[in-house]
Short mmCIF file of C-alpha atoms and ligand atoms in Angstrom, two decimals:
data_model
loop_
_atom_site.label_atom_id
_atom_site.label_comp_id
_atom_site.label_asym_id
_atom_site.label_seq_id
_atom_site.Cartn_x
_atom_site.Cartn_y
_atom_site.Cartn_z
CA MET J 22 -21.44 -13.98 -8.36
CA HIS J 23 -16.84 -13.79 -10.50
CA SER J 24 -15.39 -17.40 -11.26
CA GLN J 25 -11.37 -17.47 -10.18
CA ASN J 26 -9.19 -20.81 -11.34
CA GLY J 27 -12.45 -22.47 -10.60
CA VAL J 28 -12.76 -20.52 -7.24
CA THR J 29 -16.52 -18.58 -7.16
CA ILE J 30 -16.37 -15.36 -5.53
CA LYS J 31 -19.77 -14.64 -3.39
CA LYS J 32 -21.47 -11.42 -4.15
CA ASN J 33 -22.49 -9.54 -1.11
CA ALA J 34 -25.85 -8.59 -0.96
CA LYS J 35 -25.60 -5.55 1.50
CA GLN J 36 -25.09 -2.20 -0.24
CA ASP J 37 -22.05 -0.03 0.25
CA ARG J 38 -23.68 2.86 1.84
CA PHE J 39 -20.08 4.55 2.22
CA ASN J 40 -20.43 8.07 2.65
CA ALA J 41 -17.24 10.42 2.83
CA PRO J 42 -16.44 12.37 5.95
CA ASP J 43 -15.22 15.98 4.78
CA TYR J 44 -15.60 18.19 8.23
CA TYR J 45 -13.25 20.65 6.49
CA ASP J 46 -14.29 21.24 3.28
CA ILE J 47 -10.71 18.93 1.84
CA SER J 48 -13.03 19.34 -1.47
CA GLY J 49 -12.45 22.79 -1.37
CA LEU J 50 -8.80 22.04 -1.75
CA LEU J 51 -8.81 19.15 -4.99
CA THR J 52 -8.63 20.62 -8.32
CA GLU J 53 -11.31 19.29 -11.19
CA GLU J 54 -8.53 16.70 -12.00
CA GLN J 55 -8.13 15.69 -9.06
CA LEU J 56 -11.64 15.46 -7.64
CA LEU J 57 -13.13 13.53 -10.72
CA ALA J 58 -9.85 11.00 -10.29
CA ARG J 59 -11.56 10.29 -6.22
CA ASP J 60 -14.59 9.91 -7.36
CA MET J 61 -14.19 7.84 -10.44
CA VAL J 62 -12.07 5.67 -8.00
CA ARG J 63 -14.03 5.72 -5.66
CA ASP J 64 -17.39 4.10 -7.59
CA TRP J 65 -15.33 2.04 -9.17
CA VAL J 66 -15.01 0.54 -5.03
CA LYS J 67 -18.40 0.29 -4.43
CA LYS J 68 -18.99 -1.36 -7.98
CA GLU J 69 -16.11 -3.30 -8.38
CA VAL J 70 -14.54 -4.14 -5.15
CA SER J 71 -17.61 -3.78 -1.93
CA PRO J 72 -19.61 -6.27 -3.60
CA ILE J 73 -17.06 -8.99 -3.30
CA ILE J 74 -13.84 -8.13 -0.56
CA GLU J 75 -15.42 -9.77 2.20
CA ASP J 76 -15.84 -12.82 0.42
CA CYS J 77 -12.44 -13.21 -0.35
CA PHE J 78 -11.31 -12.05 2.71
CA GLU J 79 -13.02 -14.65 4.44
CA ARG J 80 -11.79 -17.34 2.08
CA ALA J 81 -8.62 -15.57 1.57
CA ILE J 82 -8.93 -14.89 -2.16
CA TYR J 83 -6.93 -12.96 -3.82
CA PRO J 84 -9.21 -11.14 -6.08
CA LYS J 85 -6.46 -11.15 -9.60
CA HIS J 86 -9.13 -9.90 -12.14
CA LEU J 87 -8.62 -6.44 -10.25
CA LEU J 88 -5.21 -5.57 -11.75
CA ARG J 89 -6.23 -4.99 -14.75
CA SER J 90 -9.53 -3.30 -14.03
CA LEU J 91 -7.36 -0.90 -12.10
CA GLY J 92 -4.95 -0.67 -15.13
CA ALA J 93 -8.03 0.43 -16.90
CA ILE J 94 -8.67 2.84 -14.81
CA GLY J 95 -5.78 4.42 -14.82
CA ALA J 96 -4.85 2.85 -11.16
CA LEU J 97 -1.11 1.32 -11.37
CA GLY J 98 1.33 4.26 -11.44
CA PRO J 99 -0.88 7.08 -12.61
CA SER J 100 1.96 9.22 -12.58
CA LEU J 101 4.30 8.64 -14.34
CA PRO J 102 4.36 9.75 -17.89
CA GLU J 103 1.59 8.73 -20.65
CA LYS J 104 4.50 8.19 -23.25
CA TYR J 105 4.83 4.36 -20.59
CA GLY J 106 0.32 4.00 -20.68
CA CYS J 107 0.51 5.75 -17.64
CA SER J 108 -1.59 9.38 -16.72
CA GLY J 109 1.04 11.62 -15.49
CA THR J 110 -0.79 12.90 -12.67
CA ASP J 111 0.31 14.60 -9.81
CA GLU J 112 1.13 13.55 -7.05
CA VAL J 113 -2.76 14.83 -4.89
CA THR J 114 -4.43 12.54 -7.54
CA TYR J 115 -2.34 9.27 -7.02
CA GLY J 116 -3.07 10.31 -3.04
CA ILE J 117 -6.45 10.28 -3.04
CA MET J 118 -6.50 7.36 -5.86
CA MET J 119 -4.94 5.36 -3.03
CA GLN J 120 -6.82 6.75 -0.22
CA GLU J 121 -10.21 5.89 -2.00
CA LEU J 122 -8.66 1.67 -2.70
CA GLU J 123 -7.83 1.81 0.35
CA ARG J 124 -10.80 2.51 1.51
CA GLY J 125 -12.59 -0.35 -0.41
CA ASP J 126 -10.35 -2.32 1.50
CA SER J 127 -5.77 -2.42 2.61
CA GLY J 128 -4.87 -5.44 -0.01
CA VAL J 129 -6.38 -3.95 -2.89
CA ARG J 130 -4.00 -0.65 -2.14
CA SER J 131 -1.60 -2.72 -1.81
CA ALA J 132 -2.10 -4.20 -4.89
CA ALA J 133 -1.49 -0.97 -6.33
CA SER J 134 0.63 0.91 -4.40
CA VAL J 135 3.27 -2.19 -5.06
CA GLN J 136 2.69 -2.17 -9.51
CA GLY J 137 3.12 1.66 -8.93
CA SER J 138 5.71 3.19 -6.74
CA LEU J 139 7.89 -0.33 -5.67
CA VAL J 140 7.80 -2.20 -9.80
CA MET J 141 7.02 0.51 -12.11
CA TYR J 142 8.67 3.77 -10.08
CA PRO J 143 12.05 1.95 -9.81
CA ILE J 144 12.05 1.20 -13.44
CA TYR J 145 11.18 4.46 -14.56
CA LYS J 146 13.38 6.60 -12.04
CA TYR J 147 16.70 3.78 -13.02
CA GLY J 148 15.89 1.94 -15.83
CA THR J 149 17.23 2.61 -19.64
CA GLU J 150 14.70 3.64 -21.71
CA GLU J 151 14.62 -0.13 -22.88
CA GLN J 152 13.05 -1.40 -20.14
CA ARG J 153 10.52 1.43 -19.58
CA MET J 154 9.78 0.11 -23.32
CA LYS J 155 9.98 -2.95 -22.45
CA TYR J 156 7.66 -3.39 -18.77
CA LEU J 157 6.25 0.07 -17.86
CA PRO J 158 3.04 -0.45 -20.71
CA GLY J 159 1.61 -4.42 -19.60
CA LEU J 160 2.67 -3.23 -15.74
CA ALA J 161 0.22 -0.05 -16.02
CA SER J 162 -2.49 -1.59 -18.31
CA GLY J 163 -2.31 -4.79 -15.64
CA GLU J 164 -1.66 -7.30 -18.28
CA LEU J 165 1.51 -8.15 -15.58
CA VAL J 166 1.89 -8.37 -12.44
CA GLY J 167 4.92 -6.69 -10.79
CA CYS J 168 6.32 -7.26 -7.25
CA PHE J 169 8.97 -6.48 -4.81
CA GLY J 170 12.14 -8.16 -3.19
CA LEU J 171 14.06 -6.43 -0.58
CA THR J 172 12.80 -7.91 2.97
CA GLU J 173 15.03 -11.01 3.93
CA PRO J 174 13.71 -14.05 6.60
CA ASP J 175 16.80 -11.97 8.72
CA HIS J 176 17.28 -8.78 7.49
CA GLY J 177 13.34 -6.92 7.72
CA SER J 178 13.96 -3.13 9.21
CA ASN J 179 17.71 -3.53 8.50
CA PRO J 180 17.51 -4.25 4.74
CA GLY J 181 20.93 -3.05 4.20
CA GLY J 182 22.28 -6.54 5.71
CA MET J 183 20.59 -8.12 2.45
CA ILE J 184 22.73 -11.52 1.45
CA THR J 185 21.00 -12.15 -1.56
CA ASN J 186 23.83 -11.36 -3.98
CA ILE J 187 24.55 -11.13 -7.82
CA LYS J 188 27.86 -12.69 -9.35
CA GLU J 189 28.83 -11.83 -12.87
CA ASP J 190 28.93 -14.43 -15.26
CA GLY J 191 29.91 -13.72 -18.98
CA ASP J 192 26.79 -11.26 -20.46
CA HIS J 193 24.62 -12.35 -17.56
CA TYR J 194 24.36 -12.34 -13.12
CA ILE J 195 23.68 -15.45 -10.83
CA LEU J 196 21.76 -14.53 -8.45
CA ASN J 197 21.33 -16.16 -5.13
CA GLY J 198 19.09 -15.69 -1.85
CA ALA J 199 15.23 -15.47 -0.79
CA LYS J 200 13.12 -12.82 -0.53
CA MET J 201 10.36 -12.80 2.38
CA TRP J 202 7.04 -11.05 2.92
CA ILE J 203 6.99 -10.56 -0.98
CA THR J 204 2.86 -8.85 -2.20
CA ASN J 205 1.78 -10.55 -5.12
CA SER J 206 5.04 -12.46 -5.53
CA PRO J 207 3.30 -16.07 -5.89
CA ILE J 208 1.40 -14.83 -9.48
CA ALA J 209 4.37 -12.19 -10.18
CA ASP J 210 5.42 -11.59 -13.85
CA VAL J 211 8.48 -9.76 -13.04
CA ALA J 212 10.22 -9.11 -9.87
CA VAL J 213 12.20 -5.78 -8.48
CA VAL J 214 15.14 -7.68 -6.22
CA TRP J 215 17.37 -5.68 -4.41
CA ALA J 216 20.52 -7.62 -4.16
CA LYS J 217 24.71 -7.10 -3.61
CA ASP J 218 26.73 -6.90 -6.02
CA GLU J 219 30.42 -8.29 -5.85
CA THR J 220 31.79 -5.13 -4.49
CA GLY J 221 29.28 -5.51 -1.69
CA LYS J 222 27.24 -2.29 -2.98
CA VAL J 223 22.88 -2.73 -3.30
CA ARG J 224 22.08 -3.06 -7.17
CA GLY J 225 18.47 -3.43 -8.49
CA ILE J 226 17.74 -5.79 -10.86
CA ILE J 227 14.40 -6.60 -12.76
CA VAL J 228 13.75 -10.20 -12.97
CA ASP J 229 11.35 -11.97 -15.35
CA MET J 230 9.86 -14.47 -12.98
CA ASP J 231 10.14 -17.81 -15.54
CA THR J 232 13.65 -18.07 -15.06
CA PRO J 233 15.22 -21.34 -14.36
CA GLY J 234 15.99 -20.72 -10.70
CA CYS J 235 13.61 -18.88 -9.86
CA SER J 236 10.36 -19.91 -7.42
CA ALA J 237 8.13 -18.06 -5.57
CA PRO J 238 6.13 -20.29 -2.90
CA GLU J 239 2.79 -18.16 -1.48
CA ILE J 240 2.73 -17.79 2.66
CA HIS J 241 -0.49 -18.71 4.22
CA GLY J 242 -1.65 -18.32 7.56
CA LYS J 243 -1.92 -14.71 7.10
CA LEU J 244 -4.96 -13.14 9.41
CA SER J 245 -4.26 -10.04 7.80
CA LEU J 246 -4.74 -8.69 4.24
CA ARG J 247 -6.45 -11.69 3.54
CA ALA J 248 -7.43 -10.19 0.39
CA SER J 249 -3.91 -9.98 -0.67
CA CYS J 250 -1.26 -12.24 -2.25
CA THR J 251 2.14 -12.86 0.09
CA GLY J 252 4.84 -15.18 -0.65
CA GLU J 253 8.50 -15.58 -0.69
CA LEU J 254 10.91 -15.38 -3.62
CA VAL J 255 14.05 -17.53 -3.71
CA PHE J 256 16.37 -17.75 -6.15
CA GLU J 257 19.09 -20.56 -6.88
CA ASP J 258 21.32 -19.68 -9.46
CA ALA J 259 19.14 -17.73 -10.53
CA ARG J 260 21.24 -16.73 -14.58
CA ILE J 261 19.66 -12.66 -15.06
CA PRO J 262 20.72 -10.99 -18.39
CA LYS J 263 23.38 -8.24 -17.18
CA SER J 264 20.23 -6.58 -19.73
CA ASN J 265 17.91 -6.40 -16.28
CA LEU J 266 20.12 -4.47 -14.10
CA LEU J 267 19.37 -1.03 -13.07
CA PRO J 268 21.61 0.92 -13.87
CA ASN J 269 21.26 4.48 -12.94
CA VAL J 270 21.35 3.63 -9.23
CA LYS J 271 23.80 1.97 -6.47
CA GLY J 272 23.45 1.99 -2.81
CA LEU J 273 20.51 1.53 -0.53
CA ARG J 274 19.50 4.82 -1.18
CA GLY J 275 17.44 3.13 -4.60
CA PRO J 276 15.25 0.78 -2.27
CA LEU J 277 14.12 3.42 -0.10
CA SER J 278 13.24 6.23 -2.81
CA CYS J 279 11.01 3.42 -4.55
CA LEU J 280 9.68 3.33 -0.24
CA THR J 281 9.18 7.08 -0.20
CA LYS J 282 7.08 6.71 -2.95
CA ALA J 283 5.03 4.10 -1.58
CA ARG J 284 5.13 5.14 1.33
CA TYR J 285 3.18 8.78 0.92
CA GLY J 286 0.71 6.76 -1.02
CA ILE J 287 0.45 4.51 2.69
CA ALA J 288 -0.33 7.90 4.44
CA TRP J 289 -3.45 8.97 1.40
CA GLY J 290 -4.33 5.34 2.12
CA ALA J 291 -4.91 4.77 5.47
CA ILE J 292 -7.31 8.25 5.34
CA GLY J 293 -9.59 5.92 3.32
CA ALA J 294 -9.96 2.63 5.69
CA ALA J 295 -10.24 4.86 8.78
CA MET J 296 -12.83 6.90 6.45
CA ASP J 297 -15.26 4.03 6.11
CA CYS J 298 -14.78 2.92 9.97
CA TYR J 299 -15.55 5.98 11.48
CA ASP J 300 -18.79 6.05 8.52
CA SER J 301 -19.91 3.00 9.33
CA ALA J 302 -20.29 3.98 13.21
CA LEU J 303 -21.94 7.14 12.47
CA ARG J 304 -24.43 5.78 10.29
CA TYR J 305 -24.56 2.29 13.25
CA SER J 306 -24.59 4.52 15.97
CA LEU J 307 -28.12 6.37 14.81
CA GLU J 308 -29.71 3.72 14.33
CA ARG J 309 -28.94 1.59 17.47
CA GLU J 310 -31.19 1.91 19.57
CA GLN J 311 -30.81 0.95 23.13
CA PHE J 312 -32.14 2.08 26.33
CA GLY J 313 -34.80 3.87 25.07
CA LYS J 314 -32.78 6.34 22.04
CA PRO J 315 -30.23 5.98 19.23
CA ILE J 316 -26.66 5.55 20.76
CA ALA J 317 -25.24 8.27 19.69
CA GLY J 318 -26.99 10.15 21.72
CA PHE J 319 -24.56 8.75 24.83
CA GLN J 320 -21.84 11.39 25.70
CA LEU J 321 -19.26 8.49 25.61
CA THR J 322 -20.90 7.64 22.13
CA GLN J 323 -20.27 10.86 20.98
CA LYS J 324 -16.66 11.67 22.46
CA LYS J 325 -15.55 8.49 20.63
CA LEU J 326 -16.97 9.59 16.91
CA ALA J 327 -15.38 13.75 17.64
CA GLU J 328 -12.17 12.09 18.36
CA MET J 329 -11.75 10.06 15.16
CA ILE J 330 -13.47 12.74 13.02
CA THR J 331 -11.15 15.29 14.43
CA GLU J 332 -8.08 13.38 13.97
CA ILE J 333 -9.51 11.45 10.21
CA THR J 334 -9.54 15.66 9.43
CA LYS J 335 -5.82 15.92 10.36
CA ALA J 336 -4.48 13.28 8.59
CA GLN J 337 -6.09 14.63 5.48
CA LEU J 338 -4.50 17.66 5.87
CA LEU J 339 -1.32 16.38 6.67
CA VAL J 340 -1.57 14.76 3.24
CA TRP J 341 -2.89 17.87 1.11
CA ARG J 342 0.40 19.49 2.35
CA LEU J 343 2.45 16.82 2.07
CA GLY J 344 1.34 16.25 -2.02
CA ASN J 345 1.95 19.81 -2.24
CA LEU J 346 5.23 19.13 -1.18
CA MET J 347 6.17 16.37 -3.75
CA ASP J 348 3.82 17.92 -5.88
CA GLN J 349 6.59 21.06 -5.74
CA GLY J 350 9.14 18.19 -5.35
CA LYS J 351 10.03 19.90 -1.62
CA ALA J 352 9.17 16.93 0.23
CA THR J 353 12.18 15.12 2.00
CA PRO J 354 12.01 11.45 3.21
CA ALA J 355 11.90 12.34 6.86
CA GLN J 356 8.35 14.17 6.42
CA VAL J 357 6.56 10.95 4.33
CA SER J 358 7.39 8.80 6.69
CA MET J 359 6.04 10.56 9.22
CA ALA J 360 2.28 10.47 7.74
CA LYS J 361 3.13 7.33 7.15
CA ARG J 362 2.96 6.99 10.76
CA ASN J 363 1.35 9.23 11.61
CA ASN J 364 -1.88 8.24 9.77
CA VAL J 365 -1.31 4.17 9.78
CA LYS J 366 -1.69 5.29 13.86
CA ILE J 367 -5.11 6.61 13.90
CA ALA J 368 -6.40 4.95 11.03
CA LEU J 369 -5.64 1.82 13.17
CA ASP J 370 -6.85 3.50 16.15
CA ILE J 371 -10.20 4.01 14.29
CA ALA J 372 -11.14 0.90 13.46
CA ARG J 373 -10.83 -0.34 16.74
CA GLU J 374 -12.83 2.60 17.80
CA ALA J 375 -15.47 1.90 15.34
CA ARG J 376 -15.87 -1.85 16.35
CA GLN J 377 -16.46 -1.13 20.06
CA ILE J 378 -19.43 0.95 18.52
CA HIS J 379 -20.99 -1.75 16.63
CA GLY J 380 -20.69 -4.00 19.76
CA GLY J 381 -20.63 -7.56 19.08
CA MET J 382 -22.12 -7.34 15.23
CA GLY J 383 -19.01 -5.08 15.02
CA ILE J 384 -16.54 -8.76 15.20
CA THR J 385 -19.18 -9.46 12.28
CA ASN J 386 -18.31 -8.98 8.69
CA GLU J 387 -21.48 -7.57 8.28
CA TYR J 388 -19.71 -4.07 9.20
CA PRO J 389 -16.30 -3.39 8.06
CA CYS J 390 -14.35 -2.23 10.96
CA MET J 391 -12.70 -5.93 11.97
CA ARG J 392 -11.15 -6.50 8.54
CA HIS J 393 -9.60 -2.67 8.26
CA MET J 394 -8.51 -3.30 12.06
CA MET J 395 -6.42 -6.86 10.88
CA ASN J 396 -5.57 -5.28 7.50
CA LEU J 397 -4.19 -2.12 9.39
CA GLU J 398 -1.97 -4.68 11.52
CA THR J 399 0.10 -4.75 8.18
CA VAL J 400 0.28 -1.85 7.29
CA LEU J 401 1.42 -0.27 10.29
CA THR J 402 4.28 -2.85 10.41
CA TYR J 403 5.59 -2.83 6.25
CA GLU J 404 7.37 -0.13 4.11
CA GLY J 405 8.74 0.57 7.66
CA THR J 406 7.29 0.09 10.91
CA HIS J 407 5.89 2.37 13.54
CA ASP J 408 9.06 2.82 15.00
CA ILE J 409 10.82 2.75 12.80
CA HIS J 410 9.45 6.16 11.32
CA LEU J 411 9.84 7.85 14.84
CA LEU J 412 13.06 6.88 14.77
CA ILE J 413 13.53 8.55 11.21
CA THR J 414 11.89 11.37 12.49
CA GLY J 415 14.04 11.21 15.84
CA MET J 416 16.54 11.39 13.49
CA ASP J 417 15.73 14.69 11.53
CA VAL J 418 15.20 16.53 14.55
CA THR J 419 18.04 15.56 16.78
CA GLY J 420 19.97 14.50 14.18
CA LEU J 421 20.87 11.69 15.62
CA ASN J 422 21.33 8.31 14.11
CA ALA J 423 19.56 6.23 16.81
CA PHE J 424 19.98 2.52 14.37
CA LYS J 425 23.62 2.58 14.71
P1 TGC Z 521 21.47 5.54 5.72
O1 TGC Z 521 22.31 4.83 5.95
O2 TGC Z 521 20.27 5.84 7.09
O3 TGC Z 521 20.80 5.56 4.26
C1 TGC Z 521 21.18 4.69 2.98
C2 TGC Z 521 20.74 5.57 1.88
O4 TGC Z 521 19.67 5.53 1.36
C3 TGC Z 521 19.41 7.25 1.58
N1 TGC Z 521 17.68 7.22 2.66
C4 TGC Z 521 16.77 7.15 1.05
N2 TGC Z 521 16.46 7.62 0.58
C5 TGC Z 521 15.42 7.48 0.05
N3 TGC Z 521 14.45 7.73 0.29
C6 TGC Z 521 14.15 7.24 1.87
N4 TGC Z 521 13.49 6.95 3.12
C7 TGC Z 521 15.46 6.63 2.50
N5 TGC Z 521 15.95 6.88 3.61
C8 TGC Z 521 17.64 6.78 3.22
C9 TGC Z 521 19.88 7.65 2.20
O5 TGC Z 521 20.46 8.87 2.15
C10 TGC Z 521 21.22 6.83 2.13
O6 TGC Z 521 22.00 7.79 1.23
P2 TGC Z 521 23.48 7.89 0.15
O7 TGC Z 521 23.48 8.11 -1.23
O8 TGC Z 521 24.05 9.12 1.57
O9 TGC Z 521 24.17 6.54 0.46
O10 TGC Z 521 20.06 3.15 6.04
P3 TGC Z 521 20.19 2.30 7.48
O11 TGC Z 521 20.84 0.77 6.51
O12 TGC Z 521 20.73 3.20 8.92
O13 TGC Z 521 18.45 2.45 7.74
C11 TGC Z 521 17.84 2.84 7.41
C12 TGC Z 521 16.24 2.91 7.83
C13 TGC Z 521 16.50 1.63 9.04
C14 TGC Z 521 15.22 3.89 8.64
C15 TGC Z 521 16.02 1.97 6.32
O14 TGC Z 521 16.64 1.18 6.15
C16 TGC Z 521 14.86 2.03 6.75
O15 TGC Z 521 13.61 2.64 6.22
N6 TGC Z 521 14.11 0.45 7.07
C17 TGC Z 521 12.99 0.35 6.76
C18 TGC Z 521 12.57 -1.29 6.42
C19 TGC Z 521 11.48 -0.89 5.00
O16 TGC Z 521 10.55 -0.05 4.96
N7 TGC Z 521 11.35 -2.03 4.82
C20 TGC Z 521 9.82 -1.95 3.63
C21 TGC Z 521 10.06 -3.31 3.05
S1 TGC Z 521 9.11 -3.24 1.13
C22 TGC Z 521 7.91 -3.17 1.79
O17 TGC Z 521 6.90 -3.24 2.92
C23 TGC Z 521 6.45 -3.20 0.63
S2 TGC Z 521 4.41 -3.44 1.51
C24 TGC Z 521 3.79 -3.73 -0.15
C25 TGC Z 521 2.84 -3.30 -0.16
O18 TGC Z 521 2.21 -4.62 -0.22
O19 TGC Z 521 2.29 -2.01 0.03
P1 FAD Z 522 11.67 -7.36 12.00
O1 FAD Z 522 12.54 -6.15 11.42
O2 FAD Z 522 12.60 -8.09 12.90
O3 FAD Z 522 10.60 -6.21 13.55
C1 FAD Z 522 10.43 -6.64 14.91
C2 FAD Z 522 10.41 -5.54 16.32
O4 FAD Z 522 11.29 -5.54 15.70
C3 FAD Z 522 9.47 -4.55 14.99
O5 FAD Z 522 8.66 -3.96 16.45
C4 FAD Z 522 10.33 -3.48 14.81
O6 FAD Z 522 9.93 -2.25 14.79
C5 FAD Z 522 11.13 -4.26 16.25
N1 FAD Z 522 12.60 -3.58 15.38
C6 FAD Z 522 13.27 -3.45 14.78
N2 FAD Z 522 14.20 -2.69 14.44
C7 FAD Z 522 14.14 -1.34 15.96
C8 FAD Z 522 15.44 -0.72 16.41
N3 FAD Z 522 16.22 -0.46 15.30
N4 FAD Z 522 14.81 -0.16 17.07
C9 FAD Z 522 13.91 -0.56 18.05
N5 FAD Z 522 13.15 -1.38 18.19
C10 FAD Z 522 13.35 -2.00 16.34
N6 FAD Z 522 9.06 -6.39 2.11
C11 FAD Z 522 9.53 -6.18 0.46
O7 FAD Z 522 10.51 -6.52 0.32
N7 FAD Z 522 8.16 -6.66 0.22
C12 FAD Z 522 7.17 -6.63 -0.29
O8 FAD Z 522 6.09 -6.59 -1.12
C13 FAD Z 522 6.39 -6.37 1.24
N8 FAD Z 522 5.29 -6.81 1.52
C14 FAD Z 522 4.35 -7.08 3.14
C15 FAD Z 522 3.61 -7.21 3.07
C16 FAD Z 522 3.22 -8.57 3.96
C17 FAD Z 522 2.17 -8.76 4.09
C18 FAD Z 522 3.71 -7.80 4.95
C19 FAD Z 522 3.02 -8.44 6.29
C20 FAD Z 522 5.49 -7.50 5.51
C21 FAD Z 522 5.88 -7.13 4.22
N9 FAD Z 522 6.72 -7.29 3.17
C22 FAD Z 522 7.83 -6.40 2.38
C23 FAD Z 522 7.88 -7.24 4.05
C24 FAD Z 522 7.65 -5.81 5.89
O9 FAD Z 522 8.68 -4.60 5.25
C25 FAD Z 522 8.47 -6.30 6.69
O10 FAD Z 522 7.86 -6.97 7.38
C26 FAD Z 522 8.76 -4.69 7.52
O11 FAD Z 522 10.08 -3.42 7.00
C27 FAD Z 522 9.34 -5.57 9.17
O12 FAD Z 522 10.21 -6.60 8.97
P2 FAD Z 522 10.36 -7.56 9.94
O13 FAD Z 522 9.15 -8.25 10.07
O14 FAD Z 522 11.17 -8.50 9.76
O15 FAD Z 522 10.39 -7.28 11.39
#
């Protein structure tokens, strides 16, 4: 049992029997460092996430204590330099850590994605050395919680239409506006907020959430990512020191480049959810008997399992290659977009098929498929919806922009 703000999280007595599928020996493509990171996070998930996740999901409890634990295993911004409390890993290592976290739950991977790719990365990439030293070590350890404010109530897929704005006032900016659907905003100490300046250019600014005029009401009633905390960001004449502006980027390229980093992590992460669903379905189909034999012996079940492992294997190869391109500095945002779209879609399809293989039991929290399926509906939508990513690929291959 774990107690948090007077709420006791119950531990699941059921053992986590996850056995990772690796049909094409992807392990043989990984370096020793990558394998160590994968196995370390895999063990951590079995110990820290699996025992509590069903209770957290059922009662919509955000297991906030996991953030420090994620910091302790180096899962928050792992690829950033050691100087800032990170590990300086390669991108494949970062990706495979996200795969293992999402094997546990998309909400846990989300917490790591937001903190590492959407809060720490922009401060590192576009911030001053002073800003880096002030925020990155606390964010890397999980002592500080960060959030990323791009989406607005009326501007989701089209963030360029944002109306949140900053106006100069001596050595401060006055920040006004509202952001919507912000992971971790209700518990955040710091927010990286994207707002238009007086010339209409999108700028990034670091907001300490205890500044007067800043609030973050929680969004309730989610049927997806229930073990993750989501809220709004509301700014009413909040006075933010000019020294908090990220000086080294202007325009929508700033937030979109952070999204490229986070989408890359999601492309890996979704495979973790798919692997968990496939593994559970395979085991269940071998143990469950109908008509006098295991349901795995029926051709229609085998078709489902064969298609699942094929799609998982293709997705694993896609991100492995993408990760190597990232490490060589050659991956394009459109390549990342394709991997995010494909891998989330196949994961969602696999979660649905795996749920079917579990029959009626599949709708209960005895098995992980329905939880992953519900989570993946969000993952299909955030960081660019499935259809937005289709249009990004469409634009890349035709040269014609369907957005304008
Ligand atoms: P467009 O004119 O195409 O581009 C503006 C500037 O940005 C550059 N750019 C990128 N740079 C890096 N990475 C990318 N992925 C980039 N995409 C575009 C582009 O080259 C240009 O640069 P410059 O220097 O020439 O100015 O912009 P647009 O307004 O037409 O929009 C294009 C579109 C629709 C693809 C884009 O707005 C988009 O991706 N929309 C989807 C919005 C989205 O993904 N929101 C996510 C919010 S954050 C979130 O969901 C977090 S979930 C967290 C969790 O819990 O895990
Ligand atoms: P809309 O943009 O209104 O889209 C609605 C539908 O219209 C979609 O099907 C879309 O594909 C379609 N559509 C839109 N434009 C086009 C077009 N040109 N052509 C064809 N179809 C189109 N945002 C943040 O900034 N930070 C976060 O931390 C964050 N966390 C999130 C956590 C959760 C749980 C959720 C659900 C969302 C989160 N988001 C976050 C917001 C997320 O990125 C947006 O929900 C997403 O970008 C879609 O925007 P929207 O919901 O406004 O949908």
